[in-house]
Tab-separated table of C-alpha atoms in Angstrom:
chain	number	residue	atom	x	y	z
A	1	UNK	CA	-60.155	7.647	-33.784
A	2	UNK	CA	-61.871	5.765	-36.774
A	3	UNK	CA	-65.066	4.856	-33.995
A	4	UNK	CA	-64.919	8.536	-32.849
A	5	UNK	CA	-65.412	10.178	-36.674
A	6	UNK	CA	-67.934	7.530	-37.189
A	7	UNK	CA	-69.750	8.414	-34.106
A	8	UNK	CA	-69.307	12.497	-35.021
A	9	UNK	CA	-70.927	11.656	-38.469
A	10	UNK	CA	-74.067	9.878	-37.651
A	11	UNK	CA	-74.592	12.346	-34.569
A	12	UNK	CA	-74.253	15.048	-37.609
A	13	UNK	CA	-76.334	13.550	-39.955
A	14	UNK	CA	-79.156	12.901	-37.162
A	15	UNK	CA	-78.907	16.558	-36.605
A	16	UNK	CA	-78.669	17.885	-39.949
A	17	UNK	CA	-82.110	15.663	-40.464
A	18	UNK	CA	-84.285	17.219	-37.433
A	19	UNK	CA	-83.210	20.441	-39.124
A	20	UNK	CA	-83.246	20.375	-42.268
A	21	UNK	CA	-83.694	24.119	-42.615
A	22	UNK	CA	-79.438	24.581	-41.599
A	23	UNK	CA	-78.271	21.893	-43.703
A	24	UNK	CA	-76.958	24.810	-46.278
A	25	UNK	CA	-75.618	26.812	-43.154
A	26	UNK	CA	-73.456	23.213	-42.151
A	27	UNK	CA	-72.503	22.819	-45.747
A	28	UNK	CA	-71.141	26.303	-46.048
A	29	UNK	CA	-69.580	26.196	-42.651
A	30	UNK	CA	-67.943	22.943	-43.571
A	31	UNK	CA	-66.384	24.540	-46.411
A	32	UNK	CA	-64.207	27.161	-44.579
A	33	UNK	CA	-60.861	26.114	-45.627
A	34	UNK	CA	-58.063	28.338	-44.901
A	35	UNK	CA	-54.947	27.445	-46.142
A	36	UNK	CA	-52.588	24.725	-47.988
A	37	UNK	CA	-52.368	22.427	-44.934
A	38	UNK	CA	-54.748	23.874	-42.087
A	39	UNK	CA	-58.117	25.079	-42.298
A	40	UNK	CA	-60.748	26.679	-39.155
A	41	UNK	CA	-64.070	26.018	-38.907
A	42	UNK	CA	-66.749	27.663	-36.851
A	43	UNK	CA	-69.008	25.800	-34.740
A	44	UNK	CA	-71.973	28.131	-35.934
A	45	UNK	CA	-73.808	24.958	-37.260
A	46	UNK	CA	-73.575	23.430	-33.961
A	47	UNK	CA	-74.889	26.454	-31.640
A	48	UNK	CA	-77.946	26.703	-34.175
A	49	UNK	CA	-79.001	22.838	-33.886
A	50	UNK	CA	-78.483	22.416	-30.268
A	51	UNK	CA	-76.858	25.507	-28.383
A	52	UNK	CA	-73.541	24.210	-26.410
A	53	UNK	CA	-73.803	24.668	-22.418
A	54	UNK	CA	-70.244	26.473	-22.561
A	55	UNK	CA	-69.121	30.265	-22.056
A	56	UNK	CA	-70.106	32.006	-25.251
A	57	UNK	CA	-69.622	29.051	-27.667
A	58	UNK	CA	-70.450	31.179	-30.609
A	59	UNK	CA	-66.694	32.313	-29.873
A	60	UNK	CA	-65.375	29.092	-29.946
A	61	UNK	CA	-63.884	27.341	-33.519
A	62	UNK	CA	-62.785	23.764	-34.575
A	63	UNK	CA	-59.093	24.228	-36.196
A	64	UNK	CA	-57.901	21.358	-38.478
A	65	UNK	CA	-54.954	20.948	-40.971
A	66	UNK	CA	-56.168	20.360	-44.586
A	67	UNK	CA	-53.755	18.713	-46.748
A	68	UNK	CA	-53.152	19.222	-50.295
A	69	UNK	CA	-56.264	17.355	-51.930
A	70	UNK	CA	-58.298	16.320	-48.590
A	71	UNK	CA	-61.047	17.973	-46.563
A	72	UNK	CA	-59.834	18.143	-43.245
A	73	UNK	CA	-57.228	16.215	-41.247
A	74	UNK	CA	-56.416	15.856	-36.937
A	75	UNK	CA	-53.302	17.841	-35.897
A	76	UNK	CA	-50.094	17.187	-35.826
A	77	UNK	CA	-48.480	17.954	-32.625
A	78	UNK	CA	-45.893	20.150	-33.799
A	79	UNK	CA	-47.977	21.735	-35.771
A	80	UNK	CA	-50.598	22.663	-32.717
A	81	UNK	CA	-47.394	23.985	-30.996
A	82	UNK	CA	-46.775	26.376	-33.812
A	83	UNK	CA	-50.258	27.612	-33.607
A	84	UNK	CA	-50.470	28.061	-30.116
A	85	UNK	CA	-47.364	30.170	-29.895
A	86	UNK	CA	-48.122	32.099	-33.391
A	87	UNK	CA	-51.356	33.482	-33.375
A	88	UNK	CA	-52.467	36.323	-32.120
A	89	UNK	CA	-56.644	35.791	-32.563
A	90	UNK	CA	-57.294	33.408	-30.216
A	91	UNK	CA	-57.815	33.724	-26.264
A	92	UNK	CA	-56.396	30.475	-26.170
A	93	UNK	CA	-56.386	27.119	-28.514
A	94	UNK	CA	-55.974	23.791	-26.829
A	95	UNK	CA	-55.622	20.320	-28.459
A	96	UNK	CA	-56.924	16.937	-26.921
A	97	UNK	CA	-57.391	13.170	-28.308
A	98	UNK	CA	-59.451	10.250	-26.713
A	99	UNK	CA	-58.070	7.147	-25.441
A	100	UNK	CA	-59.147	4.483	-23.118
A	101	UNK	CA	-57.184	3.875	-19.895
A	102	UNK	CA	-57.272	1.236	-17.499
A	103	UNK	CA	-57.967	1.464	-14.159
A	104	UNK	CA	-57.041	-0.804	-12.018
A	105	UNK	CA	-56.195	-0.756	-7.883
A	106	UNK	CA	-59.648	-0.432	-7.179
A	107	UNK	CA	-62.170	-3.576	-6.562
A	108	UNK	CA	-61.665	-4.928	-10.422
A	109	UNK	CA	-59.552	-3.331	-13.628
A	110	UNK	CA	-62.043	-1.491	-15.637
A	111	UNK	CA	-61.470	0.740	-19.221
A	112	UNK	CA	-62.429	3.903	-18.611
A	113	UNK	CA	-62.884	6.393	-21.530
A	114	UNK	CA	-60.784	9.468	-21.335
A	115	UNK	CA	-58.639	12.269	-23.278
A	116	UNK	CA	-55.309	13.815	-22.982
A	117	UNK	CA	-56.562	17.103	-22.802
A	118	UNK	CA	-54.620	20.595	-22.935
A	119	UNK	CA	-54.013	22.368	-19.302
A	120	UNK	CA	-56.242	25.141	-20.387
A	121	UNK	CA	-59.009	23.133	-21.929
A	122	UNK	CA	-61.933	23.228	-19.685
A	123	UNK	CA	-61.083	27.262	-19.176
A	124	UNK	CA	-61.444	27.531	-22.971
A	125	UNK	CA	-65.058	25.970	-22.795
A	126	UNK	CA	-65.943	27.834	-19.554
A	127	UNK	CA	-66.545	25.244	-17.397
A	128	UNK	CA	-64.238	24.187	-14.243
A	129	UNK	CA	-64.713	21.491	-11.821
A	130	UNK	CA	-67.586	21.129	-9.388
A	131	UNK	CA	-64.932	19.943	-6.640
A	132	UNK	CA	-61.111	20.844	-6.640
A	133	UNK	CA	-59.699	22.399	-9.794
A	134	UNK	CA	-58.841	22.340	-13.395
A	135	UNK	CA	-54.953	21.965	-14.806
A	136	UNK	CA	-52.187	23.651	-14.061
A	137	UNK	CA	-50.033	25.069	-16.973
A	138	UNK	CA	-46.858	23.185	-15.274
A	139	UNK	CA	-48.706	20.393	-15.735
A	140	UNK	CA	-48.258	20.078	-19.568
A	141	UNK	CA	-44.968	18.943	-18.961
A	142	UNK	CA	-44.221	15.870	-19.283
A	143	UNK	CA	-42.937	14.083	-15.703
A	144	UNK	CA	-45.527	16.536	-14.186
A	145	UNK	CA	-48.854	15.339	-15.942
A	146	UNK	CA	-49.458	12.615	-13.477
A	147	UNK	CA	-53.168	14.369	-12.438
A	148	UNK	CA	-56.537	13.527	-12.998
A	149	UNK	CA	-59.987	15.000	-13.570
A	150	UNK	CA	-62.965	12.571	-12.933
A	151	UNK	CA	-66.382	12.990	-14.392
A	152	UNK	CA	-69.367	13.328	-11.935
A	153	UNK	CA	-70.784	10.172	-13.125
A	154	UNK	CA	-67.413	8.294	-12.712
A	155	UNK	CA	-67.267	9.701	-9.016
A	156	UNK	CA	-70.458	8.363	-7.976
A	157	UNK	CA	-71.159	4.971	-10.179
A	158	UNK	CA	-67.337	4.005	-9.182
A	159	UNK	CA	-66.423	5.945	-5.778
A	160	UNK	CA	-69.861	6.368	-4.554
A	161	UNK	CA	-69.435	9.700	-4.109
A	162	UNK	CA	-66.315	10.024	-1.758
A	163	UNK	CA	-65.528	13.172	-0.506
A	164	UNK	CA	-62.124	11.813	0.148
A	165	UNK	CA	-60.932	10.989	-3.111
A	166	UNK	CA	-59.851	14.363	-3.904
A	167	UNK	CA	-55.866	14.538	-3.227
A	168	UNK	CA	-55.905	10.974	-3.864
A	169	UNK	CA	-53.758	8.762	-6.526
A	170	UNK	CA	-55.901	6.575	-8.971
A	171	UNK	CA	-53.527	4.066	-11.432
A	172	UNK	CA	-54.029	4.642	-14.990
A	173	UNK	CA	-52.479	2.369	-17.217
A	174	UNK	CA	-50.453	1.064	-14.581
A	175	UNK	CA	-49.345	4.792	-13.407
A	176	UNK	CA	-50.233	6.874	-10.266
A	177	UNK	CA	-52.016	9.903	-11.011
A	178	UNK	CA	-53.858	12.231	-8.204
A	179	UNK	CA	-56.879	13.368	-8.706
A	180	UNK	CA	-57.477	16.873	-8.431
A	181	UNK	CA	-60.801	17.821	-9.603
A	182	UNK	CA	-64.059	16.315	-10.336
A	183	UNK	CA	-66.363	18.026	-12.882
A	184	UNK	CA	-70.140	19.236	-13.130
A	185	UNK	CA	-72.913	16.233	-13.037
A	186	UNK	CA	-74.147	16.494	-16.875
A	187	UNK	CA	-70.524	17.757	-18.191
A	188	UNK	CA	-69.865	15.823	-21.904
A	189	UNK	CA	-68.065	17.862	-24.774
A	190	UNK	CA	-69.548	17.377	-27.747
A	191	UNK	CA	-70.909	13.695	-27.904
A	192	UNK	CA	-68.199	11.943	-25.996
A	193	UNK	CA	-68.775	10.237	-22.850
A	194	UNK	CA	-65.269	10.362	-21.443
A	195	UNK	CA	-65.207	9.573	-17.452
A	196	UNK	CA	-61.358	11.173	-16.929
A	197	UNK	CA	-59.085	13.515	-18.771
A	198	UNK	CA	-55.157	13.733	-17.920
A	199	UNK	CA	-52.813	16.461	-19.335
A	200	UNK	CA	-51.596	16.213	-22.681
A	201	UNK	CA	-47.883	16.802	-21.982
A	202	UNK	CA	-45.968	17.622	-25.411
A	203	UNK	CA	-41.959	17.109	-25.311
A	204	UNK	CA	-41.033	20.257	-27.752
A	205	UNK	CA	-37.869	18.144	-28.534
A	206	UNK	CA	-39.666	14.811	-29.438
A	207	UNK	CA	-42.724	16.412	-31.197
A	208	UNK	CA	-43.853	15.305	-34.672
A	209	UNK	CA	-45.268	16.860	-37.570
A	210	UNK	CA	-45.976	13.804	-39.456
A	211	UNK	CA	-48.315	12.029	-37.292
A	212	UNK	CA	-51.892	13.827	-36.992
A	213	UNK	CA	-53.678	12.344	-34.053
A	214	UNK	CA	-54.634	15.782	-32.125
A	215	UNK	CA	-58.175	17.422	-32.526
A	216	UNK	CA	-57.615	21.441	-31.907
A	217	UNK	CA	-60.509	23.873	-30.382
A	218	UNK	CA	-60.043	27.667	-29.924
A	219	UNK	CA	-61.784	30.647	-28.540
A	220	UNK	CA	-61.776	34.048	-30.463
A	221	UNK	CA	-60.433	36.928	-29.131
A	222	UNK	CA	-63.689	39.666	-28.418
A	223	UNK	CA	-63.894	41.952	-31.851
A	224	UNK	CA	-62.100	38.930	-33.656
A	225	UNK	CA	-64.232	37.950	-36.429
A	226	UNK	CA	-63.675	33.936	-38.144
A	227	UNK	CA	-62.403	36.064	-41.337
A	228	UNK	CA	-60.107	38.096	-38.941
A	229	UNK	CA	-58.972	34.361	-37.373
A	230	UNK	CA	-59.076	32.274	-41.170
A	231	UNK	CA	-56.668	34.848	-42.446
A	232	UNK	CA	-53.892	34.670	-39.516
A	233	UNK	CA	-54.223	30.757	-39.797
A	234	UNK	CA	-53.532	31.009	-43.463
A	235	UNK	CA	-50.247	32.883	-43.062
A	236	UNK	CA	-49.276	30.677	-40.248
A	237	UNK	CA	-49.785	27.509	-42.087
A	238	UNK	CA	-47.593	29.196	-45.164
A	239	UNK	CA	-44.963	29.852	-42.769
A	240	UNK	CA	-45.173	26.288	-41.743
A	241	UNK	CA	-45.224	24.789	-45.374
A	242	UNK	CA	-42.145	26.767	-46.159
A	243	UNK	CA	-40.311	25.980	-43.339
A	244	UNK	CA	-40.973	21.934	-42.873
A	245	UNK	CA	-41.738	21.216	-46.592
A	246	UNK	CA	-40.913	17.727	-46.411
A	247	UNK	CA	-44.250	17.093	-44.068
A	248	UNK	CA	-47.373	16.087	-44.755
């Protein structure tokens, strides 16, 4: 996680630089805290710099928890949960985290970069699978997650292509999962390279709210405005800090 912040923050700064004219638009956007322990911010600074190749990305928002005397902070799990089922501004929110797997039952093992990615995640951004399909919302939970979507250049560089691999079971960290889609040549979100995404499958009964690994992206409702969204998010987040006060 450490690597991909890094990453994010010399990618911004690069950008910031070729533009110098939207550094006070970043700044500003940046700032857009809304709440004791979660704040929203828009992705405005992004679409201006480089516009995003997804369905109306000046829709979509970053959503982070900001605790008491920090900036910004990845989601807790529980946490996302309580978002997801609270709000009424988004179309839909999804959380994801990257991770490496390895593959292995193929000619040699090989780490593959990847993400645990929300069943509804590439339908937030817009953008479904060249070949077979996206997630299905069963397969969130956990015992049914064992799917797989491959990146274009993954399919050809490793599988040359096959048209055959759909249907078929890859092992990821030593488990079978079947891979039902393969995405668009040229698909990356934001500057991650990852090659395969799996479900992120949440256990309501095992969730915590103490460890904050999850990074959380949302599309607005049409006619919601980021005020309209920041000021649901900030009673949410109340509710939350009343009701699990011994969290961080």
């Amino acid at each position: 996680m450490i690597d991909m912040l890094l990453s994010d923050l010399r990618y911004a700064w690069r950008s910031i630089r070729r533009r110098p004219g939207f550094s006070t638009i970043v700044v500003l956007t940046l700032g857009l805290g809304i709440g004791a322990n979660t704040a929203i911010f828009s992705v405005l600074n992004a679409v201006l710099l480089r516009p995003l190749p997804y369905r109306q990305p000046e829709r979509l928002a970053w959503v982070w928890e900001k605790p008491p005397g920090a900036l910004r902070s990845n989601v807790a799990p529980a946490n996302f949960l309580d978002w997801r089922d609270q709000n009424e501004v988004f179309e839909s929110i999804s959380a994801f985290y990257g991770t490496r797997f390895i593959l292995t039952g193929t000619d040699q093992p090989e780490a593959i970069s990847g993400a645990h990615v929300s069943a509804d995640f590439f339908q937030l951004l817009g953008i479904q699978p060249a070949i077979g399909r996206a997630f299905l919302p069963e397969e969130e939970e956990p015992g049914k997650d064992k799917v797989a979507v491959l990146s274009h250049e993954l399919w050809v560089n490793r599988f040359g292509s096959d048209p055959t691999l759909l249907g078929r079971q890859l092992t990821l960290d030593d488990e079978a999962h079947t891979v039902v889609g393969i995405m668009p040549a040229g698909f990356r979100f934001r500057a991650s390279r990852y090659q395969i995404w799996i479900p992120l499958a949440l256990d309501r009964q095992q969730v915590a709210r103490d460890f904050h690994y999850l990074q959380a992206v949302a599309r607005l409702k049409e006619g919601v405005e980021l005020d309209a969204a920041r000021a649901e998010m900030e009673v949410i987040a109340g509710s939350i800090s009343r009701d699990y006060p011994e969290t961080k």
